[in-house]
PDB file of C-alpha atoms and ligand atoms in Angstrom:
ATOM      1  CA  UNK A   1       2.052 -25.492  20.898  1.00  0.00           C
ATOM      2  CA  UNK A   2       1.552 -22.389  19.306  1.00  0.00           C
ATOM      3  CA  UNK A   3      -0.709 -21.896  16.694  1.00  0.00           C
ATOM      4  CA  UNK A   4      -0.626 -18.910  14.446  1.00  0.00           C
ATOM      5  CA  UNK A   5      -3.038 -16.808  12.778  1.00  0.00           C
ATOM      6  CA  UNK A   6      -2.069 -17.361   8.330  1.00  0.00           C
ATOM      7  CA  UNK A   7      -0.838 -16.101   6.233  1.00  0.00           C
ATOM      8  CA  UNK A   8       2.445 -15.547   8.664  1.00  0.00           C
ATOM      9  CA  UNK A   9       5.058 -13.627   7.155  1.00  0.00           C
ATOM     10  CA  UNK A  10       8.451 -12.801   8.419  1.00  0.00           C
ATOM     11  CA  UNK A  11      12.242 -10.912   6.750  1.00  0.00           C
ATOM     12  CA  UNK A  12      14.269 -13.814   5.796  1.00  0.00           C
ATOM     13  CA  UNK A  13      16.828 -13.010   8.800  1.00  0.00           C
ATOM     14  CA  UNK A  14      14.191 -14.055  11.196  1.00  0.00           C
ATOM     15  CA  UNK A  15      13.839 -17.768  10.242  1.00  0.00           C
ATOM     16  CA  UNK A  16      15.276 -18.900  13.529  1.00  0.00           C
ATOM     17  CA  UNK A  17      13.492 -16.035  15.264  1.00  0.00           C
ATOM     18  CA  UNK A  18      10.719 -16.910  17.713  1.00  0.00           C
ATOM     19  CA  UNK A  19       7.936 -15.779  16.027  1.00  0.00           C
ATOM     20  CA  UNK A  20       5.307 -13.622  18.560  1.00  0.00           C
ATOM     21  CA  UNK A  21       1.912 -12.623  16.739  1.00  0.00           C
ATOM     22  CA  UNK A  22       1.199  -9.068  18.493  1.00  0.00           C
ATOM     23  CA  UNK A  23      -1.197  -8.133  15.874  1.00  0.00           C
ATOM     24  CA  UNK A  24      -3.033  -9.699  13.142  1.00  0.00           C
ATOM     25  CA  UNK A  25      -2.742  -8.418   9.836  1.00  0.00           C
ATOM     26  CA  UNK A  26      -1.943  -4.767   8.904  1.00  0.00           C
ATOM     27  CA  UNK A  27      -3.532  -1.716  10.146  1.00  0.00           C
ATOM     28  CA  UNK A  28      -3.205   0.366   6.797  1.00  0.00           C
ATOM     29  CA  UNK A  29      -3.717  -2.440   4.485  1.00  0.00           C
ATOM     30  CA  UNK A  30      -4.754  -0.059   1.023  1.00  0.00           C
ATOM     31  CA  UNK A  31      -0.958  -0.461  -0.932  1.00  0.00           C
ATOM     32  CA  UNK A  32      -2.146  -1.228  -4.109  1.00  0.00           C
ATOM     33  CA  UNK A  33       0.850  -3.724  -5.070  1.00  0.00           C
ATOM     34  CA  UNK A  34       0.749  -5.759  -1.559  1.00  0.00           C
ATOM     35  CA  UNK A  35      -1.388  -8.810  -0.896  1.00  0.00           C
ATOM     36  CA  UNK A  36       0.198  -9.990   2.205  1.00  0.00           C
ATOM     37  CA  UNK A  37      -2.736  -9.226   4.700  1.00  0.00           C
ATOM     38  CA  UNK A  38      -5.685  -8.877   2.045  1.00  0.00           C
ATOM     39  CA  UNK A  39      -7.811 -11.417   3.741  1.00  0.00           C
ATOM     40  CA  UNK A  40      -6.767 -10.512   7.442  1.00  0.00           C
ATOM     41  CA  UNK A  41      -8.776  -8.199   9.557  1.00  0.00           C
ATOM     42  CA  UNK A  42      -6.527  -6.074  11.707  1.00  0.00           C
ATOM     43  CA  UNK A  43      -6.519  -6.013  15.280  1.00  0.00           C
ATOM     44  CA  UNK A  44      -4.258  -6.693  18.357  1.00  0.00           C
ATOM     45  CA  UNK A  45      -4.261  -9.118  20.292  1.00  0.00           C
ATOM     46  CA  UNK A  46      -5.211  -9.848  23.683  1.00  0.00           C
ATOM     47  CA  UNK A  47      -2.095  -9.941  26.278  1.00  0.00           C
ATOM     48  CA  UNK A  48      -2.926 -13.131  28.126  1.00  0.00           C
ATOM     49  CA  UNK A  49      -2.773 -14.677  24.667  1.00  0.00           C
ATOM     50  CA  UNK A  50       0.648 -13.369  24.062  1.00  0.00           C
ATOM     51  CA  UNK A  51       1.515 -14.033  27.597  1.00  0.00           C
ATOM     52  CA  UNK A  52       0.742 -17.278  27.174  1.00  0.00           C
ATOM     53  CA  UNK A  53       2.737 -18.068  24.004  1.00  0.00           C
ATOM     54  CA  UNK A  54       5.544 -16.775  25.889  1.00  0.00           C
ATOM     55  CA  UNK A  55       5.242 -18.953  28.579  1.00  0.00           C
ATOM     56  CA  UNK A  56       4.764 -22.018  25.848  1.00  0.00           C
ATOM     57  CA  UNK A  57       8.054 -20.897  23.972  1.00  0.00           C
ATOM     58  CA  UNK A  58       9.739 -20.503  27.272  1.00  0.00           C
ATOM     59  CA  UNK A  59       9.122 -23.702  28.466  1.00  0.00           C
ATOM     60  CA  UNK A  60      10.109 -25.226  24.575  1.00  0.00           C
ATOM     61  CA  UNK A  61      13.392 -23.103  24.048  1.00  0.00           C
ATOM     62  CA  UNK A  62      14.547 -21.237  27.188  1.00  0.00           C
ATOM     63  CA  UNK A  63      17.471 -20.306  25.116  1.00  0.00           C
ATOM     64  CA  UNK A  64      16.210 -18.468  22.563  1.00  0.00           C
ATOM     65  CA  UNK A  65      17.851 -15.321  21.611  1.00  0.00           C
ATOM     66  CA  UNK A  66      15.628 -13.179  18.778  1.00  0.00           C
ATOM     67  CA  UNK A  67      12.227 -12.740  18.346  1.00  0.00           C
ATOM     68  CA  UNK A  68      10.507 -11.288  16.015  1.00  0.00           C
ATOM     69  CA  UNK A  69       6.557  -9.491  16.602  1.00  0.00           C
ATOM     70  CA  UNK A  70       4.157 -10.272  13.771  1.00  0.00           C
ATOM     71  CA  UNK A  71       1.789  -9.245  11.938  1.00  0.00           C
ATOM     72  CA  UNK A  72       2.361  -6.056   9.747  1.00  0.00           C
ATOM     73  CA  UNK A  73       2.756  -3.245  11.895  1.00  0.00           C
ATOM     74  CA  UNK A  74       3.703  -3.896  15.453  1.00  0.00           C
ATOM     75  CA  UNK A  75       4.658  -0.397  16.238  1.00  0.00           C
ATOM     76  CA  UNK A  76       0.962   0.613  15.407  1.00  0.00           C
ATOM     77  CA  UNK A  77       0.345  -0.858  19.017  1.00  0.00           C
ATOM     78  CA  UNK A  78       0.342   1.289  22.084  1.00  0.00           C
ATOM     79  CA  UNK A  79       3.912   1.465  23.549  1.00  0.00           C
ATOM     80  CA  UNK A  80       2.657   0.559  26.938  1.00  0.00           C
ATOM     81  CA  UNK A  81       1.069  -2.640  25.365  1.00  0.00           C
ATOM     82  CA  UNK A  82       4.685  -3.491  23.884  1.00  0.00           C
ATOM     83  CA  UNK A  83       6.660  -2.832  27.257  1.00  0.00           C
ATOM     84  CA  UNK A  84       4.697  -5.416  28.525  1.00  0.00           C
ATOM     85  CA  UNK A  85       5.354  -8.050  26.059  1.00  0.00           C
ATOM     86  CA  UNK A  86       8.853  -6.846  25.831  1.00  0.00           C
ATOM     87  CA  UNK A  87       8.904  -6.820  30.142  1.00  0.00           C
ATOM     88  CA  UNK A  88       7.935 -10.735  29.553  1.00  0.00           C
ATOM     89  CA  UNK A  89      10.420 -11.785  26.979  1.00  0.00           C
ATOM     90  CA  UNK A  90      13.270 -10.946  28.676  1.00  0.00           C
ATOM     91  CA  UNK A  91      11.746 -12.303  32.361  1.00  0.00           C
ATOM     92  CA  UNK A  92      11.904 -15.505  30.108  1.00  0.00           C
ATOM     93  CA  UNK A  93      14.147 -15.357  27.711  1.00  0.00           C
ATOM     94  CA  UNK A  94      17.420 -14.522  29.938  1.00  0.00           C
ATOM     95  CA  UNK A  95      19.592 -15.057  26.781  1.00  0.00           C
ATOM     96  CA  UNK A  96      17.407 -12.572  24.919  1.00  0.00           C
ATOM     97  CA  UNK A  97      19.634 -10.326  22.449  1.00  0.00           C
ATOM     98  CA  UNK A  98      17.298  -9.174  19.922  1.00  0.00           C
ATOM     99  CA  UNK A  99      13.597  -8.339  19.305  1.00  0.00           C
ATOM    100  CA  UNK A 100      12.492  -6.898  15.512  1.00  0.00           C
ATOM    101  CA  UNK A 101       9.612  -5.879  13.894  1.00  0.00           C
ATOM    102  CA  UNK A 102       7.796  -4.453  10.823  1.00  0.00           C
ATOM    103  CA  UNK A 103       6.886  -0.739  10.637  1.00  0.00           C
ATOM    104  CA  UNK A 104       4.937   0.669   8.534  1.00  0.00           C
ATOM    105  CA  UNK A 105       5.466   4.116   7.092  1.00  0.00           C
ATOM    106  CA  UNK A 106       2.995   5.353   8.871  1.00  0.00           C
ATOM    107  CA  UNK A 107       2.986   4.383  12.572  1.00  0.00           C
ATOM    108  CA  UNK A 108       7.219   5.419  13.369  1.00  0.00           C
ATOM    109  CA  UNK A 109       6.091   8.776  13.337  1.00  0.00           C
ATOM    110  CA  UNK A 110       3.545   8.374  15.429  1.00  0.00           C
ATOM    111  CA  UNK A 111       5.455   6.762  18.418  1.00  0.00           C
ATOM    112  CA  UNK A 112       7.533   9.781  20.612  1.00  0.00           C
ATOM    113  CA  UNK A 113      11.286   9.882  20.906  1.00  0.00           C
ATOM    114  CA  UNK A 114      10.859   8.734  24.741  1.00  0.00           C
ATOM    115  CA  UNK A 115       8.843   5.819  23.541  1.00  0.00           C
ATOM    116  CA  UNK A 116      11.553   4.675  21.042  1.00  0.00           C
ATOM    117  CA  UNK A 117      14.183   4.978  23.445  1.00  0.00           C
ATOM    118  CA  UNK A 118      12.238   2.899  25.967  1.00  0.00           C
ATOM    119  CA  UNK A 119      10.852   0.366  23.224  1.00  0.00           C
ATOM    120  CA  UNK A 120      15.196   0.129  22.674  1.00  0.00           C
ATOM    121  CA  UNK A 121      16.316  -0.395  26.048  1.00  0.00           C
ATOM    122  CA  UNK A 122      13.863  -3.514  26.374  1.00  0.00           C
ATOM    123  CA  UNK A 123      15.658  -4.817  23.120  1.00  0.00           C
ATOM    124  CA  UNK A 124      13.124  -4.012  20.487  1.00  0.00           C
ATOM    125  CA  UNK A 125      16.475  -2.928  18.086  1.00  0.00           C
ATOM    126  CA  UNK A 126      15.603  -3.808  14.319  1.00  0.00           C
ATOM    127  CA  UNK A 127      12.845  -2.483  12.662  1.00  0.00           C
ATOM    128  CA  UNK A 128      12.220  -3.666   8.760  1.00  0.00           C
ATOM    129  CA  UNK A 129      10.238  -0.808   7.024  1.00  0.00           C
ATOM    130  CA  UNK A 130       9.067  -0.779   3.427  1.00  0.00           C
ATOM    131  CA  UNK A 131      10.613   2.756   2.256  1.00  0.00           C
ATOM    132  CA  UNK A 132       8.883   1.373  -1.330  1.00  0.00           C
ATOM    133  CA  UNK A 133       9.930   4.758  -3.144  1.00  0.00           C
ATOM    134  CA  UNK A 134      10.917   7.971  -2.533  1.00  0.00           C
ATOM    135  CA  UNK A 135       9.061   9.626  -5.268  1.00  0.00           C
ATOM    136  CA  UNK A 136       6.001  10.724  -3.422  1.00  0.00           C
ATOM    137  CA  UNK A 137       3.786  11.486  -6.631  1.00  0.00           C
ATOM    138  CA  UNK A 138       4.674   7.364  -7.220  1.00  0.00           C
ATOM    139  CA  UNK A 139       3.741   6.595  -3.227  1.00  0.00           C
ATOM    140  CA  UNK A 140       0.529   9.238  -3.976  1.00  0.00           C
ATOM    141  CA  UNK A 141      -0.736   6.853  -7.272  1.00  0.00           C
ATOM    142  CA  UNK A 142      -0.079   3.281  -5.268  1.00  0.00           C
ATOM    143  CA  UNK A 143      -1.901   3.970  -1.951  1.00  0.00           C
ATOM    144  CA  UNK A 144       0.910   4.366  -0.045  1.00  0.00           C
ATOM    145  CA  UNK A 145       0.699   8.370   0.047  1.00  0.00           C
ATOM    146  CA  UNK A 146       2.886   9.476   3.155  1.00  0.00           C
ATOM    147  CA  UNK A 147       5.514  12.570   2.561  1.00  0.00           C
ATOM    148  CA  UNK A 148       9.053  11.341   2.214  1.00  0.00           C
ATOM    149  CA  UNK A 149       9.973  14.248   4.619  1.00  0.00           C
ATOM    150  CA  UNK A 150       7.509  12.114   7.290  1.00  0.00           C
ATOM    151  CA  UNK A 151       9.469   8.628   6.298  1.00  0.00           C
ATOM    152  CA  UNK A 152      13.284  10.686   7.128  1.00  0.00           C
ATOM    153  CA  UNK A 153      11.645  12.576  10.399  1.00  0.00           C
ATOM    154  CA  UNK A 154      10.275   8.889  11.404  1.00  0.00           C
ATOM    155  CA  UNK A 155      13.188   6.582  10.165  1.00  0.00           C
ATOM    156  CA  UNK A 156      15.777   9.028  11.867  1.00  0.00           C
ATOM    157  CA  UNK A 157      13.969   9.171  15.532  1.00  0.00           C
ATOM    158  CA  UNK A 158      14.165   5.754  15.704  1.00  0.00           C
ATOM    159  CA  UNK A 159      17.756   5.751  14.461  1.00  0.00           C
ATOM    160  CA  UNK A 160      18.299   8.570  17.421  1.00  0.00           C
ATOM    161  CA  UNK A 161      16.590   6.426  19.403  1.00  0.00           C
ATOM    162  CA  UNK A 162      19.294   3.901  18.811  1.00  0.00           C
ATOM    163  CA  UNK A 163      17.222   1.175  16.872  1.00  0.00           C
ATOM    164  CA  UNK A 164      18.710  -0.129  13.487  1.00  0.00           C
ATOM    165  CA  UNK A 165      16.425   0.504  10.392  1.00  0.00           C
ATOM    166  CA  UNK A 166      16.397  -2.350   7.559  1.00  0.00           C
ATOM    167  CA  UNK A 167      14.734  -0.493   5.162  1.00  0.00           C
ATOM    168  CA  UNK A 168      13.427  -2.458   1.471  1.00  0.00           C
ATOM    169  CA  UNK A 169      13.453  -0.471  -2.288  1.00  0.00           C
ATOM    170  CA  UNK A 170      11.104  -2.052  -4.474  1.00  0.00           C
ATOM    171  CA  UNK A 171      12.756  -1.672  -8.386  1.00  0.00           C
ATOM    172  CA  UNK A 172      10.671  -1.275 -10.934  1.00  0.00           C
ATOM    173  CA  UNK A 173       7.724   0.217  -9.263  1.00  0.00           C
ATOM    174  CA  UNK A 174       6.995   3.606 -11.461  1.00  0.00           C
ATOM    175  CA  UNK A 175       7.302   1.363 -14.236  1.00  0.00           C
ATOM    176  CA  UNK A 176       8.877   2.985 -17.329  1.00  0.00           C
ATOM    177  CA  UNK A 177       7.726   6.357 -17.309  1.00  0.00           C
ATOM    178  CA  UNK A 178       8.062   6.827 -13.457  1.00  0.00           C
ATOM    179  CA  UNK A 179      11.615   5.142 -13.371  1.00  0.00           C
ATOM    180  CA  UNK A 180      13.876   7.950 -13.030  1.00  0.00           C
ATOM    181  CA  UNK A 181      12.034   9.927 -10.952  1.00  0.00           C
ATOM    182  CA  UNK A 182      11.700   6.387  -8.466  1.00  0.00           C
ATOM    183  CA  UNK A 183      15.262   5.868  -8.620  1.00  0.00           C
ATOM    184  CA  UNK A 184      16.572   9.395  -8.416  1.00  0.00           C
ATOM    185  CA  UNK A 185      13.848  10.302  -5.717  1.00  0.00           C
ATOM    186  CA  UNK A 186      14.256   7.037  -3.844  1.00  0.00           C
ATOM    187  CA  UNK A 187      18.121   7.309  -3.441  1.00  0.00           C
ATOM    188  CA  UNK A 188      17.355  10.919  -1.782  1.00  0.00           C
ATOM    189  CA  UNK A 189      15.703   9.931   0.826  1.00  0.00           C
ATOM    190  CA  UNK A 190      18.064   7.064   1.578  1.00  0.00           C
ATOM    191  CA  UNK A 191      21.201   9.524   1.521  1.00  0.00           C
ATOM    192  CA  UNK A 192      18.889  11.504   4.591  1.00  0.00           C
ATOM    193  CA  UNK A 193      18.392   8.357   6.643  1.00  0.00           C
ATOM    194  CA  UNK A 194      20.419   6.810   9.291  1.00  0.00           C
ATOM    195  CA  UNK A 195      19.501   3.045   8.080  1.00  0.00           C
ATOM    196  CA  UNK A 196      21.564  -0.003   8.565  1.00  0.00           C
ATOM    197  CA  UNK A 197      20.236  -2.330   6.453  1.00  0.00           C
ATOM    198  CA  UNK A 198      19.062  -2.152   2.910  1.00  0.00           C
ATOM    199  CA  UNK A 199      17.734  -4.230   0.238  1.00  0.00           C
ATOM    200  CA  UNK A 200      16.188  -4.201  -3.313  1.00  0.00           C
ATOM    201  CA  UNK A 201      13.026  -5.986  -4.286  1.00  0.00           C
ATOM    202  CA  UNK A 202      12.064  -6.596  -8.057  1.00  0.00           C
ATOM    203  CA  UNK A 203       7.901  -5.659  -8.343  1.00  0.00           C
ATOM    204  CA  UNK A 204       6.092  -8.623  -8.963  1.00  0.00           C
ATOM    205  CA  UNK A 205       2.244  -9.168  -8.062  1.00  0.00           C
ATOM    206  CA  UNK A 206       0.461 -11.729  -6.489  1.00  0.00           C
ATOM    207  CA  UNK A 207      -2.794 -13.708  -7.449  1.00  0.00           C
ATOM    208  CA  UNK A 208      -4.922 -10.682  -9.339  1.00  0.00           C
ATOM    209  CA  UNK A 209      -3.505  -7.691  -7.493  1.00  0.00           C
ATOM    210  CA  UNK A 210      -2.350  -6.336 -10.989  1.00  0.00           C
ATOM    211  CA  UNK A 211      -5.296  -5.261 -12.567  1.00  0.00           C
ATOM    212  CA  UNK A 212      -5.545  -3.367  -9.552  1.00  0.00           C
ATOM    213  CA  UNK A 213      -2.092  -1.921  -9.469  1.00  0.00           C
ATOM    214  CA  UNK A 214      -2.674  -0.970 -12.839  1.00  0.00           C
ATOM    215  CA  UNK A 215      -6.074   0.926 -12.967  1.00  0.00           C
ATOM    216  CA  UNK A 216      -4.467   3.128  -9.325  1.00  0.00           C
ATOM    217  CA  UNK A 217      -1.102   3.635 -10.906  1.00  0.00           C
ATOM    218  CA  UNK A 218      -2.723   4.695 -14.251  1.00  0.00           C
ATOM    219  CA  UNK A 219      -5.619   6.901 -12.460  1.00  0.00           C
ATOM    220  CA  UNK A 220      -2.636   9.560 -11.192  1.00  0.00           C
ATOM    221  CA  UNK A 221       0.065   8.842 -13.502  1.00  0.00           C
ATOM    222  CA  UNK A 222      -0.600   7.634 -16.913  1.00  0.00           C
ATOM    223  CA  UNK A 223      -0.593   4.441 -18.919  1.00  0.00           C
ATOM    224  CA  UNK A 224       2.082   1.436 -16.710  1.00  0.00           C
ATOM    225  CA  UNK A 225       4.273  -0.285 -18.521  1.00  0.00           C
ATOM    226  CA  UNK A 226       6.411  -3.058 -16.672  1.00  0.00           C
ATOM    227  CA  UNK A 227       9.907  -3.224 -16.462  1.00  0.00           C
ATOM    228  CA  UNK A 228      11.923  -5.811 -18.547  1.00  0.00           C
ATOM    229  CA  UNK A 229      14.633  -7.905 -16.152  1.00  0.00           C
ATOM    230  CA  UNK A 230      17.239  -5.586 -17.705  1.00  0.00           C
ATOM    231  CA  UNK A 231      15.654  -2.555 -17.098  1.00  0.00           C
ATOM    232  CA  UNK A 232      15.567  -3.591 -13.546  1.00  0.00           C
ATOM    233  CA  UNK A 233      18.984  -4.251 -13.460  1.00  0.00           C
ATOM    234  CA  UNK A 234      19.588  -0.866 -15.100  1.00  0.00           C
ATOM    235  CA  UNK A 235      17.426   0.639 -12.191  1.00  0.00           C
ATOM    236  CA  UNK A 236      19.630  -1.205  -9.559  1.00  0.00           C
ATOM    237  CA  UNK A 237      22.968   0.195 -10.993  1.00  0.00           C
ATOM    238  CA  UNK A 238      21.303   3.910 -10.956  1.00  0.00           C
ATOM    239  CA  UNK A 239      20.300   3.545  -6.991  1.00  0.00           C
ATOM    240  CA  UNK A 240      23.095   2.262  -6.348  1.00  0.00           C
ATOM    241  CA  UNK A 241      25.122   4.823  -8.043  1.00  0.00           C
ATOM    242  CA  UNK A 242      23.198   7.219  -6.113  1.00  0.00           C
ATOM    243  CA  UNK A 243      23.097   6.156  -2.880  1.00  0.00           C
ATOM    244  CA  UNK A 244      26.589   7.870  -0.535  1.00  0.00           C
ATOM    245  CA  UNK A 245      25.490   7.167   3.137  1.00  0.00           C
ATOM    246  CA  UNK A 246      26.942   9.349   5.557  1.00  0.00           C
ATOM    247  CA  UNK A 247      27.466   5.754   7.774  1.00  0.00           C
ATOM    248  CA  UNK A 248      28.484   2.575   5.987  1.00  0.00           C
ATOM    249  CA  UNK A 249      24.941   0.135   4.749  1.00  0.00           C
ATOM    250  CA  UNK A 250      24.692  -3.107   4.614  1.00  0.00           C
ATOM    251  CA  UNK A 251      22.972  -3.790   0.905  1.00  0.00           C
ATOM    252  CA  UNK A 252      21.636  -6.878   0.284  1.00  0.00           C
ATOM    253  CA  UNK A 253      19.464  -8.256  -3.042  1.00  0.00           C
ATOM    254  CA  UNK A 254      18.879 -11.706  -2.205  1.00  0.00           C
ATOM    255  CA  UNK A 255      14.861 -11.715  -2.206  1.00  0.00           C
ATOM    256  CA  UNK A 256      13.328 -14.778  -3.907  1.00  0.00           C
ATOM    257  CA  UNK A 257      12.281 -11.702  -6.539  1.00  0.00           C
ATOM    258  CA  UNK A 258      15.534 -10.480  -7.720  1.00  0.00           C
ATOM    259  CA  UNK A 259      17.182 -11.647 -10.910  1.00  0.00           C
ATOM    260  CA  UNK A 260      20.281 -11.464  -9.309  1.00  0.00           C
ATOM    261  CA  UNK A 261      21.785 -12.200  -5.727  1.00  0.00           C
ATOM    262  CA  UNK A 262      24.528  -9.217  -4.436  1.00  0.00           C
ATOM    263  CA  UNK A 263      25.833  -8.616  -1.305  1.00  0.00           C
ATOM    264  CA  UNK A 264      28.122  -5.588   0.164  1.00  0.00           C
ATOM    265  CA  UNK A 265      28.501  -2.472   2.114  1.00  0.00           C
ATOM    266  CA  UNK A 266      27.840   0.939   0.236  1.00  0.00           C
ATOM    267  CA  UNK A 267      29.833   3.433   0.014  1.00  0.00           C
ATOM    268  CA  UNK A 268      32.725   1.081   0.125  1.00  0.00           C
ATOM    269  CA  UNK A 269      31.532  -2.001  -2.676  1.00  0.00           C
ATOM    270  CA  UNK A 270      29.474   0.316  -4.589  1.00  0.00           C
ATOM    271  CA  UNK A 271      32.088  -0.003  -7.863  1.00  0.00           C
ATOM    272  CA  UNK A 272      32.335  -3.637  -7.242  1.00  0.00           C
ATOM    273  CA  UNK A 273      28.385  -3.989  -7.413  1.00  0.00           C
ATOM    274  CA  UNK A 274      27.535  -2.225  -9.815  1.00  0.00           C
ATOM    275  CA  UNK A 275      30.836  -3.847 -12.129  1.00  0.00           C
ATOM    276  CA  UNK A 276      28.991  -7.234 -11.110  1.00  0.00           C
ATOM    277  CA  UNK A 277      25.564  -5.898 -12.033  1.00  0.00           C
ATOM    278  CA  UNK A 278      27.237  -4.570 -15.377  1.00  0.00           C
ATOM    279  CA  UNK A 279      28.525  -7.906 -16.428  1.00  0.00           C
ATOM    280  CA  UNK A 280      25.390  -9.921 -15.500  1.00  0.00           C
ATOM    281  CA  UNK A 281      23.786  -7.056 -18.003  1.00  0.00           C
ATOM    282  CA  UNK A 282      26.385  -7.839 -20.572  1.00  0.00           C
ATOM    283  CA  UNK A 283      26.697 -11.137 -20.759  1.00  0.00           C
ATOM    284  CA  UNK A 284      23.051 -12.582 -20.054  1.00  0.00           C
ATOM    285  CA  UNK A 285      19.503 -12.006 -22.516  1.00  0.00           C
ATOM    286  CA  UNK A 286      17.198 -10.348 -19.730  1.00  0.00           C
ATOM    287  CA  UNK A 287      14.887  -9.059 -22.273  1.00  0.00           C
ATOM    288  CA  UNK A 288      11.930 -10.766 -20.722  1.00  0.00           C
ATOM    289  CA  UNK A 289       9.567  -9.300 -18.285  1.00  0.00           C
ATOM    290  CA  UNK A 290       9.167 -10.925 -14.948  1.00  0.00           C
ATOM    291  CA  UNK A 291       5.730 -10.351 -13.580  1.00  0.00           C
ATOM    292  CA  UNK A 292       4.124 -12.816 -11.118  1.00  0.00           C
ATOM    293  CA  UNK A 293       5.094 -14.465  -8.130  1.00  0.00           C
ATOM    294  CA  UNK A 294       3.029 -17.396  -8.994  1.00  0.00           C
TER     295      UNK A 294
HETATM  296  S1  SF4 B   1       1.586  -0.915   5.019  1.00  0.00           S
HETATM  297 FE1  SF4 B   1       2.807  -2.659   4.823  1.00  0.00          FE
HETATM  298  S2  SF4 B   1       1.804  -4.609   4.939  1.00  0.00           S
HETATM  299 FE2  SF4 B   1       0.526  -3.242   4.886  1.00  0.00          FE
HETATM  300  S3  SF4 B   1      -0.372  -3.042   2.677  1.00  0.00           S
HETATM  301 FE3  SF4 B   1       1.046  -1.784   2.751  1.00  0.00          FE
HETATM  302  S4  SF4 B   1       3.131  -2.809   2.306  1.00  0.00           S
HETATM  303 FE4  SF4 B   1       1.425  -4.164   2.788  1.00  0.00          FE
END
């Protein structure tokens, strides 16, 4: 059996994938809104332990088609190490179709074009990427200080190498005071990127993270006021209305945090998605504030 180091996270779309822990935790681990790996010390697992687990799973489920490489940001790992793991997956799972991983904003830019092409050739074909926001002032205030131009560079480099990108944006991240800049700059960033999937989450806090987030935000940008559910959906309307991708983007808003589930393809379904949101805004009382996941 495989013993996972908990907590273990994976995207909803990877529910049926073989989850293989290549790293533990997140190499960055400083974003003030995120508690995912707060109690884990980052490390890259030993190759022999990973290869043992691949062999165990190959005996249990030799027909495995999809593998998700956990934890937080496997693309921080040296490409040679990842390629050895991908080779072992290809050898042990003849029906392998897709390998995916989370990629942090900080590590995608560090990989060379050649490395990304090699990884794609060995079936690493999808990365999940938390854009969170395209507003640099906001990113600095929440301790995820990467320039949007760097994100665009990293994402387009990966896309040009043939990897698909599933990007995530957090509604409500700028509170009331930074809402306009958050959405306008995020839409501009998305329009400059070649992504395949986009999803929007709604800001929420686990455990005691709220106080730290407010403190960090208020130090740089003044008072933080949490958006009501109505205001979150209005942000979503504005974001969708501003997104004009050069190629079709599959849009999903089906995370547990979302007030209302949406799905469609942008830009084709833009008006229908906005109509659905406006219907909810008109017919439901969304004046309350959802602040916690607990
Ligand atoms: S990079 Fe991702 S996993 Fe790491 S702290 Fe930030 S949001 Fe959390």
